[in-house]
Coordinates of C-alpha atoms in Angstrom, one line a residue:
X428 CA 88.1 3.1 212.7
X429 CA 87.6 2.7 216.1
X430 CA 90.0 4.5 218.6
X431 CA 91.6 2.9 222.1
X432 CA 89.0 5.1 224.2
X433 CA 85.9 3.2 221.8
X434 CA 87.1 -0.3 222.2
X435 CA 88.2 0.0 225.8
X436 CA 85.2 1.6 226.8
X437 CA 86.8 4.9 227.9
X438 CA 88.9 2.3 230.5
X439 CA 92.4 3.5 228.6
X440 CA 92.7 7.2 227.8
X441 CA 95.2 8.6 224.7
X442 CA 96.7 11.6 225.9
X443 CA 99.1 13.0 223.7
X444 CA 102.5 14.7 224.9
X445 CA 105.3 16.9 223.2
X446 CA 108.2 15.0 223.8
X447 CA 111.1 17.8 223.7
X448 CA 114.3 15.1 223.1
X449 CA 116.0 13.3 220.2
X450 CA 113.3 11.2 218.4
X451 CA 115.3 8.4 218.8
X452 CA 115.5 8.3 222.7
X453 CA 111.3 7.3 222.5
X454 CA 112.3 3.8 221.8
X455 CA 114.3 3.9 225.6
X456 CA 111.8 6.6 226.8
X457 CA 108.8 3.8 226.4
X458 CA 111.2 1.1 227.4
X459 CA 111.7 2.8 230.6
X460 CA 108.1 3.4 231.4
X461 CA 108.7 7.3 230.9
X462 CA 106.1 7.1 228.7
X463 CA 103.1 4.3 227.8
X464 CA 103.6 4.3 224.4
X465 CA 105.0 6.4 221.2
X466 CA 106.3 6.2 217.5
X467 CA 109.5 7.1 216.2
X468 CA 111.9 6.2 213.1
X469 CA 113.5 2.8 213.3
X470 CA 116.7 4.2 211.7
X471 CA 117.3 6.6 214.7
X472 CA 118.4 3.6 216.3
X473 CA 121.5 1.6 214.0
X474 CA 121.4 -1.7 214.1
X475 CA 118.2 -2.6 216.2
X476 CA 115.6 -3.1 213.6
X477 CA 117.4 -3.7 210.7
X478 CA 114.6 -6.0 209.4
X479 CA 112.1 -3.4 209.0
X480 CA 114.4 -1.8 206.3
X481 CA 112.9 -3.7 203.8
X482 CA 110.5 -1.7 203.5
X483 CA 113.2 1.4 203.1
X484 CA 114.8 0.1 199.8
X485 CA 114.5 2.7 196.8
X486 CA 112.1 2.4 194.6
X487 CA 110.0 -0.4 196.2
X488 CA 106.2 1.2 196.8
X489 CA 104.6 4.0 195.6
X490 CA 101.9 4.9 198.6
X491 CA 102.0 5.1 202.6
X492 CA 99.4 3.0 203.1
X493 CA 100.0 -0.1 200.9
X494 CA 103.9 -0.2 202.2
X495 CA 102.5 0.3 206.0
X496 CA 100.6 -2.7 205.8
X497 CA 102.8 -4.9 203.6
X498 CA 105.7 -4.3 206.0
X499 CA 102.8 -5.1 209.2
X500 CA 102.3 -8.5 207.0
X501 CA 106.0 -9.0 206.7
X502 CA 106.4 -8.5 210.4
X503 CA 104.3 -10.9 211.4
X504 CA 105.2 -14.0 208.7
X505 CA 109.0 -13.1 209.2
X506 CA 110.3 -10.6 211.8
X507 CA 108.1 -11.3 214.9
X508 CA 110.2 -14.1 216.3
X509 CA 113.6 -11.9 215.6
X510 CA 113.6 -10.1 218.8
X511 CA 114.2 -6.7 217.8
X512 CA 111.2 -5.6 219.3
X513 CA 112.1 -7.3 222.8
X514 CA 111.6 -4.7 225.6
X515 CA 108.4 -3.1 224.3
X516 CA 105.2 -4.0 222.8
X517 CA 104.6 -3.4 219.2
X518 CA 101.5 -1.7 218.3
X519 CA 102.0 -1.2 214.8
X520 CA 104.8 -0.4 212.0
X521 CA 104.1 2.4 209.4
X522 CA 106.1 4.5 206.2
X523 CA 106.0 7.8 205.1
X524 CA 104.8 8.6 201.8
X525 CA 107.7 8.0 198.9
X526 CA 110.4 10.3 199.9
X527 CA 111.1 13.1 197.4
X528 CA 113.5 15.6 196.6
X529 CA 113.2 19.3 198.4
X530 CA 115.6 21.4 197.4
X531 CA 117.1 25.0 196.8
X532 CA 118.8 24.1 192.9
X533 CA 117.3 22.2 190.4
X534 CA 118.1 18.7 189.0
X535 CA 117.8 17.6 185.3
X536 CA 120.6 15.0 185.5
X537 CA 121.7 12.7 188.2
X538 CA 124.8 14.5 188.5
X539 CA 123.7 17.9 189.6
X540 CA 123.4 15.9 192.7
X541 CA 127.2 15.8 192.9
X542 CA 128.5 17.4 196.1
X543 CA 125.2 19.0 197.2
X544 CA 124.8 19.0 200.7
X545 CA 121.6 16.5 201.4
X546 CA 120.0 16.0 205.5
X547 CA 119.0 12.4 205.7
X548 CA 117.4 10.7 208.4
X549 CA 119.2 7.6 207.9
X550 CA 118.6 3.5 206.6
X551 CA 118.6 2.2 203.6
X552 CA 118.7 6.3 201.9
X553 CA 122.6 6.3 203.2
X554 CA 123.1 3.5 200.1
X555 CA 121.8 5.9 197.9
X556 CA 123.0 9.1 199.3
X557 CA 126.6 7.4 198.9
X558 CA 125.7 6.7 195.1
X559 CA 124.5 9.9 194.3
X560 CA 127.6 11.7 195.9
X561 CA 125.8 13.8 197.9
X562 CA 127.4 15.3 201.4
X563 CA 125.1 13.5 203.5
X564 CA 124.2 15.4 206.9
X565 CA 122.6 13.4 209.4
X566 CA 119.4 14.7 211.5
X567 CA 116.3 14.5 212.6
X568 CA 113.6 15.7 210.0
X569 CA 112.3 18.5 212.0
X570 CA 115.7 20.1 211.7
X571 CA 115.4 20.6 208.1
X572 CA 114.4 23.8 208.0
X573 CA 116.6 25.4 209.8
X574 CA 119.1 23.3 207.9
X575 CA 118.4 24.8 205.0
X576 CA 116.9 28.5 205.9
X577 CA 120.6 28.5 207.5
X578 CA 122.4 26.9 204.5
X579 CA 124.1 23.9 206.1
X580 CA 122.2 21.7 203.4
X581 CA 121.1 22.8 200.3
X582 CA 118.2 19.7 200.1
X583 CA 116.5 17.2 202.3
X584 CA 115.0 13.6 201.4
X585 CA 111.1 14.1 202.9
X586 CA 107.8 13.1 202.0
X587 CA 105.7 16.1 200.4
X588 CA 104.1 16.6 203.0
X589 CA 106.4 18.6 204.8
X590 CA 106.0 21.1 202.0
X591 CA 103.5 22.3 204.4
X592 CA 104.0 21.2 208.3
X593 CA 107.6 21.2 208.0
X594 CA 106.8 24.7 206.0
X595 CA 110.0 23.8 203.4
X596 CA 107.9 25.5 200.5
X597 CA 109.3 28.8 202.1
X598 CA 113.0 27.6 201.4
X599 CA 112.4 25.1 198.4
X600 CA 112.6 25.9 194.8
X601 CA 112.1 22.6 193.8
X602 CA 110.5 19.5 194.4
X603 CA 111.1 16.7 192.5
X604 CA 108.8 13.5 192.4
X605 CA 110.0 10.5 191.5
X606 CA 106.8 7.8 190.7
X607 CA 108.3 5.8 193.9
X608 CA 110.0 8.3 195.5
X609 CA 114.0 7.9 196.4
X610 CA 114.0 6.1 199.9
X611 CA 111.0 5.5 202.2
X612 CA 111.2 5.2 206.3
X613 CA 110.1 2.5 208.8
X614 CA 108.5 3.7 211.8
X615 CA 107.5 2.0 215.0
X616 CA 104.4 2.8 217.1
X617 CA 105.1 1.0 220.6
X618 CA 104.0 0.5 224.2
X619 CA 105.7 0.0 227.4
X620 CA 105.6 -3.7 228.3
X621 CA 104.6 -3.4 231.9
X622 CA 102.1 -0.9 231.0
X623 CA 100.4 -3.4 228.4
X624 CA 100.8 -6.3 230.9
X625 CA 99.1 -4.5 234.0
X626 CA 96.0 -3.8 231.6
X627 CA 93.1 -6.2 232.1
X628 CA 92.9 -9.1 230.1
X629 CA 89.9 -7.5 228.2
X630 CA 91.4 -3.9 227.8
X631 CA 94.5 -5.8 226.1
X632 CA 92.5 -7.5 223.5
X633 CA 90.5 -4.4 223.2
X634 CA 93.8 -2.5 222.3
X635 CA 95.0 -5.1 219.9
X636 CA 91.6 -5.0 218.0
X637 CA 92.4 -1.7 216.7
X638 CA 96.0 -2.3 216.5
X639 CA 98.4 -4.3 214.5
X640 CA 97.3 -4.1 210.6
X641 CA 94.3 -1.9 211.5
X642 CA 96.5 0.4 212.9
X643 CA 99.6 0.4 210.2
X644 CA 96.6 0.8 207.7
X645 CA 95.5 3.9 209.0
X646 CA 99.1 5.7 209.8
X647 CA 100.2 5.0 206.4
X648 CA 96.3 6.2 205.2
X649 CA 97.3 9.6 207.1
X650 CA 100.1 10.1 206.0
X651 CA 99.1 9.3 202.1
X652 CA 97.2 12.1 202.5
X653 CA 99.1 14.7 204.4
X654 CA 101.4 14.2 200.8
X655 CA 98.0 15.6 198.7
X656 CA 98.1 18.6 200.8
X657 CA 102.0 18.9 200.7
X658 CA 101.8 19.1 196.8
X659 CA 98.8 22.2 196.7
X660 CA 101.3 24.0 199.4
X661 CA 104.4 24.1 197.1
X662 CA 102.6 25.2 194.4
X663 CA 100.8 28.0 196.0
X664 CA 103.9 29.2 197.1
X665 CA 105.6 29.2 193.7
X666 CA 107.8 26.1 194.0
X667 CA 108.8 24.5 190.9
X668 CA 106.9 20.9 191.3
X669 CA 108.6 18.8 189.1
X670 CA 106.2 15.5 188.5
X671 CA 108.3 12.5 186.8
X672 CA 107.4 10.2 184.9
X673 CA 108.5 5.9 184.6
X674 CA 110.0 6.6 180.8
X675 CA 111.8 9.9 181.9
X676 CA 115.5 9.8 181.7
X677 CA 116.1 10.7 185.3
X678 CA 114.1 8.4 186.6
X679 CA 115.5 5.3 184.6
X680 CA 119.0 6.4 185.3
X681 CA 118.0 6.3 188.7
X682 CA 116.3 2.7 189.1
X683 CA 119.9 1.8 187.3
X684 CA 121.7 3.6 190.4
X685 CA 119.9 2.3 192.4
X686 CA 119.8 -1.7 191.3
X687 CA 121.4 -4.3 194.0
X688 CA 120.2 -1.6 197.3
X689 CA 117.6 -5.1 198.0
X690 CA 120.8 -7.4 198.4
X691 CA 122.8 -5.0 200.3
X692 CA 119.6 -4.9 203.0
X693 CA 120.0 -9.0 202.7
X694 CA 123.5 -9.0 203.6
X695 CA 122.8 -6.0 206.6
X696 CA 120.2 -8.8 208.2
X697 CA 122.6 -11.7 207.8
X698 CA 122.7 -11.7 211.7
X699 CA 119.0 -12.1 212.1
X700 CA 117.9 -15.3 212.2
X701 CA 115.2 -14.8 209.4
X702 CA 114.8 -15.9 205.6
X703 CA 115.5 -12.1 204.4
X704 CA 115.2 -13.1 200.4
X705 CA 111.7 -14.7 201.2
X706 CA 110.6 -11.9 203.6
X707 CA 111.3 -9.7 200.7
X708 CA 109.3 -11.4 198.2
X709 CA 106.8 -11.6 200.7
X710 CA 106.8 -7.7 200.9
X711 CA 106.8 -7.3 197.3
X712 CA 103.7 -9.6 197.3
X713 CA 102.0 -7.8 199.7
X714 CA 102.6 -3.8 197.8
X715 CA 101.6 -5.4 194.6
X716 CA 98.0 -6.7 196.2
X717 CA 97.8 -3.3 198.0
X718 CA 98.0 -1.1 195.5
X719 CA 95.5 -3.2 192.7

């Protein structure tokens, strides 16, 4: 794919920074002009893109990729006109892979879930944390290891990628993989309004040539495969990788549990002027011609 630099002609340089705060101060961070442009999780911020949480509802895809560009193509039939995104520029919208179960006990029913402690990241996995009667603890996902090396959880909700980066297969005894994972997360990659406006005509259509689907396509892509390595990590280390299967018990007892999370994101959006049930149609459209 070709990168800002390419299709800018080197006129708009990527230079990536550590930022040091709360993931969810990027979203005012970018607003403000702190920074030109960033990602972060949509859920860090309650309330402001509750349309994008369509694509968070249990059991709804079962890659990175084809949910990253059916929720882009959702955006743009349904959400663009909503105005959550007024204040910046959206660049792109991306999920993790499925989110899976990392934890220090194993699980053969849905109640050994009862009263574990669980760090969530927030969205439409509170629903289900709630059902499940798990302790929820809310933070960011880089805390999770230290959450659980220090026993204030005794699970998170991640992809499997962080098997490796987030190094959990040290902590973990088991990961369990549910075919579509138990949640997904709806990030944001954004740029400063001003920023984007003071660019030349030519440098912004340049940008937005490798933005948009293009670039929702390849951070879901990425992340797809960060889960591959995730998997080989907690098994070299000795973690118990429990792959499920659609006919498995567990699994069906969770798509019942589960059942109705679609309307209760409906009724969250009843605010926004939008046609949620079609937008989710739409989305279930689009995963179902992704992932042919």
């Amino acid at each position: 794919m070709t990168t800002t630099e390419e299709a800018t002609e080197g006129r708009v340089d990527v230079v990536i920074e550590n930022f040091t705060g709360h993931p969810k101060s990027i979203f005012d961070a970018v607003e403000d002009g702190v920074y030109d442009a960033g990602f972060s999780v949509n859920a860090y911020i309650p309330g402001r893109f509750s349309l994008t949480g369509v694509a968070e509802i249990p059991g709804e895809i079962s890659g990175a990729e084809s949910g990253s560009v059916a929720l882009w193509k959702t955006y743009e039939e349904y959400f663009a006109d909503a105005g959550e995104y007024d204040g910046l520029k959206l660049l792109g919208l991306f999920v993790h892979g499925p989110g899976q179960l990392h934890a220090k006990f194993s699980v053969n029913d849905l109640s050994d879930f009862e009263g574990k402690k669980v760090r969530l990241g927030g969205g439409m996995v509170n629903v289900l944390a709630e059902r499940l009667h798990v302790t929820p603890v809310g933070a960011p996902a880089p805390k999770s290891y230290e959450m659980m090396q220090q026993g204030v959880v005794d699970a998170t909700f991640l992809p499997v990628q962080e098997q490796k980066f987030f190094r959990l297969s040290e902590l973990s005894s088991d990961l369990v993989l549910f075919p579509k994972g138990l949640y997904t997360t709806a990030m944001s990659i954004i740029m400063n309004e001003d920023f984007f406006a003071d660019l030349s005509e030519e440098d912004q259509a340049a940008i937005m040539s490798v933005s948009g689907e293009k670039l929702s396509r390849l951070a879901g892509a990425a992340w797809g495969a960060a889960d591959d390595a995730g998997i080989l990590e907690a098994k070299e280390k000795g973690v118990n990788v429990v792959f499920l299967s659609p006919g498995d018990k567990l699994v069906q007892d969770m798509n019942k549990l589960t059942a109705g999370i679609d309307d209760i994101w409906m009724e969250s959006v009843a605010d926004r002027d939008v046609d949620a049930k079609a937008a989710l149609a739409a989305f279930r459209k689009h995963v179902a011609e992704e992932t042919k």
